[in-house]
Amino acid sequence: MKKTLALLLSLLLAFSLFACGEKALDGDGLTEASTTEPVIIPENPVIRLSTTTSVNDSGLLPAIVPVFEAATGYTVEITSAGSGAAIEKGRTGDADLLLVHSKASEEEFLAEGWSPARIPFMYNYFVIVGPANDPAGVASATSASEALKKIAESSSTFISRGDDSGTHKAELKIWDTAGITPAGDWYVSAGQGMGAVLNMAAEQQAYTLTDKATYLAHEQKSQLAMLLEKNDELKNTYSLLAISPEKWPDTNIAGAQAFIEWITSAEGYKLIDEYGVNEYGEQLFFTMPAESLTVPVTSNTEPDAPTEEATTLPLAA
Amino acid sequence: MQTFQELWQLLTGPDGELRGIVYTTLRLCLTSTVLSAALGIPGGAALGLYRFPGRKFLVRICRTLMGLPPVLAGLAAFFLLSRSGPLGQYKLLYSVGAMVTAQIMLGVPIAAGLTQSVIASSAEAIRETAYGIGLRRCRLLGRTLHECRKSFVSIVCLTFGQCLSEVGAAQICGGNIAGKTRVMTTAIVLETNMGDFKMAGALGILLLLISFGIMALGAWGVRADE
């Protein structure tokens, strides 16, 4: 009977319309259920946070952001991509706040007036990982540039992110320090995210540069050994940049400010410092001491409230 | 086996994240499919049935777009919906609405192109019968759509399959935001990137099962119609 067909089609239609209409409910339901005392929902409750894969896929943000959401009533929508793409979303107006790790690109972004301030607030370390038998002898290197030199000299396969990300830029800087322009069959430019590159390195038993958190959170880590870590050249600093309302008038500057104030507060810092200690047996991200914090963002340049909060921050990093 | 147990727990347990992902996936794909079919099938039927200048060119465009790579559709929707794009004021980027927009770009040419080829092959016969019983030109379209309704089920199923399986557009326009725009395919990419191949594979099998269920429903619809 054609009635059945018509019924089926109208069911489909009804479902999809119902689904569309319900959209607005989804977000609020969660925050309401998870808090006991009523939290005043801010006027503009959605913060669009554009970040790098290393802080999202490693589990840091998924672990700490719900605490912020429950305390303030904001909803943080996190999109992650390589730092190059993550910063670009600030230029196209598709983010309110950036959490990235690519100093040169951040300073360029700042100079172009897209953001009023760059706030470096935590760091971790890049590590060089590779096959456990270490044919290039990276483990005996005293610096990252020396390690890369050994890889190049032995023509061992090295997989580069090749995607204009913060990690890719850090890698290129180390090659530069080593005085080598990497090229040849052994140098593979993958053009993919950190996780995908670790998969490739595990599969091909190749070397690569990765941030430690993504490596430790990666399921295939047993196939790659951590060969070089905690070297000055391998320090990896993360910064927050709110998008300037002068560039994008409808950017959620209040939300960005609230997030910055919370994450650099004693509570936020404690959560960052403790993240991963139970699961991996060591600290993954290190917050920066209070005095290195630049005064956060307001559209006027006068320093205000956050400064007094900053003085109460734990100094141990 | 252990992975499937884990998956089952995720699906039925207190943590509703995976259920949310399945729900978002169905919501997205059903909306995109219904809208694509609503636009594509009548459009394709008109292309197959009527003769007008520029028809061949339109058919060719339609054929080309049937092979549109999902990432390109995603990118086009991104340009359109980004704050710096023409529709930026509606703040649609990184929402299910944005993903629907991109998937419609993928779905409409498929629905239209397939409808056009189904109708074109029987257009002559239908036209003759229609004139024979004295139908006017404007009612021809309705009559034809009615005659070919069985083919439309498979066309709708194919369109749905495309929406369900693509990842490029969902990733670019949805941003894979947890609890909001994360769907089955982008979750599979995420698990793969985190090196958890087993979970990625298990999610893939779940996706195929969902697809199987929907297709079975379509087949049941056709049988019931007969």
Coordinates of C-alpha atoms in Angstrom, one line a residue, chain A:
Chain A
M1 CA 0.0 0.0 0.0
K2 CA 1.2 3.5 -0.8
K3 CA -0.2 4.6 2.5
T4 CA 2.6 2.7 4.2
L5 CA 5.2 4.5 2.1
A6 CA 3.6 7.8 2.9
L7 CA 3.5 7.0 6.5
L8 CA 7.2 6.1 6.5
L9 CA 8.1 9.3 4.7
S10 CA 6.1 11.4 7.1
L11 CA 7.7 9.7 10.0
L12 CA 11.1 10.5 8.6
L13 CA 10.1 14.1 8.1
A14 CA 8.6 14.3 11.6
F15 CA 11.7 12.9 13.2
S16 CA 14.0 15.3 11.4
L17 CA 11.9 18.3 12.2
F18 CA 11.6 17.3 15.8
A19 CA 15.3 16.8 15.9
C20 CA 15.9 20.3 14.4
G21 CA 13.6 22.0 16.9
E22 CA 15.1 20.3 19.9
K23 CA 18.6 21.7 19.1
A24 CA 18.4 24.5 21.6
L25 CA 17.7 22.2 24.5
D26 CA 20.7 20.0 24.3
G27 CA 23.4 22.3 25.7
D28 CA 21.4 23.7 28.6
G29 CA 20.2 20.3 29.8
L30 CA 23.7 19.2 30.7
T31 CA 24.7 22.2 32.7
E32 CA 21.5 22.2 34.7
A33 CA 21.7 18.6 35.6
S34 CA 25.4 18.7 36.7
T35 CA 25.1 21.6 39.1
T36 CA 23.3 21.5 42.4
E37 CA 23.0 25.2 43.2
P38 CA 21.6 27.4 40.4
V39 CA 24.3 29.1 38.3
I40 CA 23.4 32.3 36.6
I41 CA 23.7 31.6 32.9
P42 CA 25.7 34.5 31.3
E43 CA 24.1 36.7 28.7
N44 CA 26.2 35.1 25.9
P45 CA 26.9 31.6 27.3
V46 CA 28.8 30.1 24.4
I47 CA 32.6 30.4 24.2
R48 CA 34.1 29.2 21.0
L49 CA 37.6 28.0 21.9
S50 CA 39.9 27.1 19.0
T51 CA 42.8 25.1 20.1
T52 CA 45.5 22.6 19.0
T53 CA 45.1 18.9 19.0
S54 CA 47.7 18.5 21.7
V55 CA 45.6 20.0 24.5
N56 CA 42.3 18.5 23.4
D57 CA 43.2 15.0 22.1
S58 CA 45.6 14.5 25.1
G59 CA 42.5 14.8 27.3
L60 CA 43.5 18.0 29.2
L61 CA 40.7 20.2 28.1
P62 CA 38.0 17.5 28.3
A63 CA 39.1 16.9 31.9
I64 CA 39.1 20.5 33.1
V65 CA 36.6 22.4 31.0
P66 CA 33.5 20.7 32.5
V67 CA 34.6 22.1 35.9
F68 CA 34.7 25.6 34.4
E69 CA 31.3 25.1 32.8
A70 CA 29.7 23.9 36.0
A71 CA 31.1 26.8 38.0
T72 CA 30.2 29.6 35.6
G73 CA 27.3 28.4 33.4
Y74 CA 29.3 29.0 30.2
T75 CA 29.4 26.3 27.5
V76 CA 32.8 25.9 25.8
E77 CA 32.7 24.7 22.3
I78 CA 36.1 23.3 21.5
T79 CA 37.4 22.8 18.0
S80 CA 40.9 21.4 17.6
A81 CA 43.3 21.7 14.6
G82 CA 47.0 22.4 14.1
S83 CA 48.0 25.7 15.5
G84 CA 48.2 27.3 12.0
A85 CA 44.5 26.4 11.3
A86 CA 43.5 27.1 14.9
I87 CA 44.9 30.7 14.7
E88 CA 43.3 31.2 11.3
K89 CA 39.8 30.6 12.9
G90 CA 40.5 33.8 14.9
R91 CA 41.1 35.7 11.7
T92 CA 37.9 34.5 10.1
G93 CA 35.9 35.3 13.2
D94 CA 35.0 31.7 14.0
A95 CA 36.5 31.7 17.5
D96 CA 36.3 33.8 20.6
L97 CA 39.5 32.5 22.2
L98 CA 42.6 30.7 21.0
L99 CA 44.8 28.3 23.1
V100 CA 47.8 27.7 20.9
H101 CA 51.5 27.1 20.9
S102 CA 53.2 28.8 18.0
K103 CA 55.0 31.9 19.3
A104 CA 56.0 33.4 16.0
S105 CA 52.5 33.0 14.5
E106 CA 50.9 34.3 17.7
E107 CA 53.1 37.4 17.7
E108 CA 52.2 38.1 14.1
F109 CA 48.5 37.6 15.0
L110 CA 49.0 40.2 17.8
A111 CA 50.8 42.6 15.6
E112 CA 48.0 42.6 13.1
G113 CA 45.7 43.6 15.9
W114 CA 43.5 40.5 16.1
S115 CA 44.0 40.1 19.8
P116 CA 44.8 42.6 22.6
A117 CA 47.2 40.3 24.5
R118 CA 49.1 37.1 24.3
I119 CA 49.0 35.3 27.7
P120 CA 51.5 32.4 28.0
F121 CA 50.3 30.4 30.9
M122 CA 51.6 26.8 30.7
Y123 CA 54.2 24.7 29.0
N124 CA 55.2 21.1 28.5
Y125 CA 57.9 19.4 26.6
F126 CA 58.3 18.0 23.2
V127 CA 60.0 14.6 23.0
I128 CA 61.7 12.8 20.3
V129 CA 60.3 9.3 19.9
G130 CA 61.4 6.5 17.6
P131 CA 62.2 2.8 17.3
A132 CA 63.3 1.2 20.6
N133 CA 66.6 -0.1 19.0
D134 CA 67.4 3.6 18.1
P135 CA 69.5 3.0 15.0
A136 CA 70.5 6.7 14.8
G137 CA 71.6 6.9 18.4
V138 CA 69.3 9.7 19.4
A139 CA 69.2 8.7 23.0
S140 CA 72.9 9.6 23.4
A141 CA 72.4 13.2 22.0
T142 CA 72.8 16.1 24.4
S143 CA 70.4 18.4 22.6
A144 CA 67.5 18.2 20.2
S145 CA 69.4 19.7 17.3
E146 CA 72.2 17.1 17.8
A147 CA 69.6 14.4 17.8
L148 CA 68.1 15.6 14.5
K149 CA 71.6 15.8 13.1
K150 CA 72.2 12.2 13.9
I151 CA 68.9 11.2 12.3
A152 CA 69.8 13.1 9.1
E153 CA 73.3 11.7 9.0
S154 CA 72.1 8.1 9.3
S155 CA 69.2 8.9 6.9
S156 CA 66.8 7.3 9.4
T157 CA 63.2 7.8 8.5
F158 CA 61.8 10.9 10.2
I159 CA 58.1 11.8 10.0
S160 CA 57.3 15.5 10.0
R161 CA 53.8 16.9 10.7
G162 CA 54.2 19.1 7.6
D163 CA 50.9 20.9 8.5
D164 CA 52.0 24.3 9.7
S165 CA 51.1 23.4 13.2
G166 CA 53.0 24.6 16.3
T167 CA 54.8 21.3 16.6
H168 CA 55.8 21.5 12.9
K169 CA 57.2 25.0 13.4
A170 CA 59.1 23.9 16.5
E171 CA 60.5 21.0 14.5
L172 CA 61.6 23.4 11.7
K173 CA 63.3 25.7 14.2
I174 CA 65.3 22.8 15.6
W175 CA 66.4 21.8 12.1
D176 CA 67.4 25.4 11.6
T177 CA 69.5 25.3 14.8
A178 CA 71.1 22.1 13.6
G179 CA 72.0 23.9 10.3
I180 CA 70.2 21.2 8.2
T181 CA 67.6 21.6 5.5
P182 CA 65.8 18.3 5.8
A183 CA 65.1 16.7 2.4
G184 CA 65.4 13.3 0.9
D185 CA 63.6 9.9 1.0
W186 CA 64.1 9.6 4.7
Y187 CA 62.2 12.9 5.5
V188 CA 58.5 12.3 5.3
S189 CA 56.1 15.2 5.4
A190 CA 52.8 13.7 6.5
G191 CA 50.5 16.7 6.5
Q192 CA 48.5 15.2 9.3
G193 CA 47.7 15.8 13.0
M194 CA 49.9 14.5 15.9
G195 CA 48.0 11.3 16.5
A196 CA 48.0 10.3 12.9
V197 CA 51.7 11.0 12.7
L198 CA 52.4 8.8 15.7
N199 CA 50.4 6.0 14.0
M200 CA 52.7 6.4 11.0
A201 CA 55.8 6.5 13.0
A202 CA 54.8 3.4 15.0
E203 CA 53.9 1.6 11.7
Q204 CA 57.1 2.5 9.9
Q205 CA 59.3 2.4 13.0
A206 CA 60.4 6.0 12.2
Y207 CA 61.5 9.0 14.4
T208 CA 59.2 11.9 15.0
L209 CA 58.9 15.0 17.3
T210 CA 55.8 15.0 19.4
D211 CA 54.4 16.7 22.5
K212 CA 54.7 14.5 25.5
A213 CA 51.0 14.5 26.5
T214 CA 49.8 13.3 23.1
Y215 CA 52.4 10.6 23.1
L216 CA 51.5 9.3 26.6
A217 CA 47.8 9.4 25.8
H218 CA 48.3 7.5 22.5
E219 CA 47.3 3.8 22.4
Q220 CA 50.2 2.8 20.1
K221 CA 52.9 4.3 22.4
S222 CA 54.3 0.9 23.3
Q223 CA 55.7 0.6 19.7
L224 CA 57.7 3.8 20.0
A225 CA 60.4 4.6 22.6
M226 CA 60.8 8.1 24.2
L227 CA 64.4 8.8 23.3
L228 CA 65.0 12.4 24.2
E229 CA 63.1 14.7 26.6
K230 CA 63.4 17.7 28.9
N231 CA 65.8 19.6 26.8
D232 CA 65.7 23.4 26.6
E233 CA 65.2 23.3 22.9
L234 CA 62.1 21.1 23.5
K235 CA 60.2 23.5 25.7
N236 CA 56.7 24.1 24.4
T237 CA 54.8 27.1 25.6
Y238 CA 51.0 27.5 25.4
S239 CA 49.3 30.8 25.2
L240 CA 45.8 32.2 25.4
L241 CA 44.7 34.9 23.0
A242 CA 41.2 36.4 23.2
I243 CA 39.9 37.9 19.9
S244 CA 39.7 41.6 19.8
P245 CA 36.1 43.1 19.7
E246 CA 37.5 45.8 17.5
K247 CA 38.1 43.2 14.8
W248 CA 35.0 41.1 15.4
P249 CA 32.4 43.2 17.3
D250 CA 30.2 40.2 18.2
T251 CA 33.1 38.1 19.7
N252 CA 32.3 36.8 23.2
I253 CA 35.0 38.9 25.0
A254 CA 33.3 38.5 28.4
G255 CA 33.3 34.8 28.0
A256 CA 36.9 34.7 26.8
Q257 CA 37.9 36.9 29.8
A258 CA 36.0 34.6 32.2
F259 CA 37.8 31.6 30.9
I260 CA 41.2 33.2 31.1
E261 CA 40.6 34.4 34.6
W262 CA 39.4 31.0 35.7
I263 CA 42.1 28.9 34.0
T264 CA 44.9 31.2 35.5
S265 CA 43.2 31.1 38.9
A266 CA 44.5 28.9 41.7
E267 CA 41.8 26.4 41.0
G268 CA 42.5 26.2 37.2
Y269 CA 46.3 26.0 37.8
K270 CA 45.8 23.2 40.3
L271 CA 43.7 21.1 37.8
I272 CA 46.3 21.6 35.1
D273 CA 49.3 20.7 37.3
E274 CA 47.5 17.6 38.6
Y275 CA 46.3 16.4 35.2
G276 CA 47.7 13.1 34.2
V277 CA 49.6 12.4 37.4
N278 CA 47.3 9.6 38.4
E279 CA 47.0 8.1 35.0
Y280 CA 50.5 8.4 33.7
G281 CA 52.5 8.7 36.9
E282 CA 53.9 12.1 36.0
Q283 CA 52.9 15.7 35.4
L284 CA 52.2 16.5 31.8
F285 CA 51.5 20.3 31.7
F286 CA 53.3 22.8 33.9
T287 CA 51.7 26.1 34.7
M288 CA 53.8 29.3 34.7
P289 CA 54.5 31.3 37.8
A290 CA 52.3 34.3 38.4
E291 CA 54.9 37.0 37.5
S292 CA 55.2 35.7 33.9
L293 CA 51.5 36.3 33.3
T294 CA 50.7 39.4 31.2
V295 CA 47.7 41.4 32.3
P296 CA 44.7 39.8 30.7
V297 CA 42.5 41.2 28.2
T298 CA 40.0 44.0 28.3
S299 CA 39.2 46.3 25.4
N300 CA 40.7 49.2 27.3
T301 CA 44.3 48.7 28.3
E302 CA 44.0 49.6 32.1
P303 CA 45.0 46.6 34.3
D304 CA 42.1 45.6 36.6
A305 CA 40.8 42.8 38.8
P306 CA 42.9 39.8 37.5
T307 CA 46.1 41.3 38.8
E308 CA 45.2 40.7 42.4
E309 CA 44.2 37.2 41.6
A310 CA 47.5 36.6 39.8
T311 CA 49.4 37.4 43.0
T312 CA 47.7 34.5 44.8
L313 CA 48.8 31.9 42.2
P314 CA 51.0 29.1 43.3
L315 CA 54.6 29.8 42.5
A316 CA 55.7 26.2 42.2
A317 CA 55.8 25.2 38.6

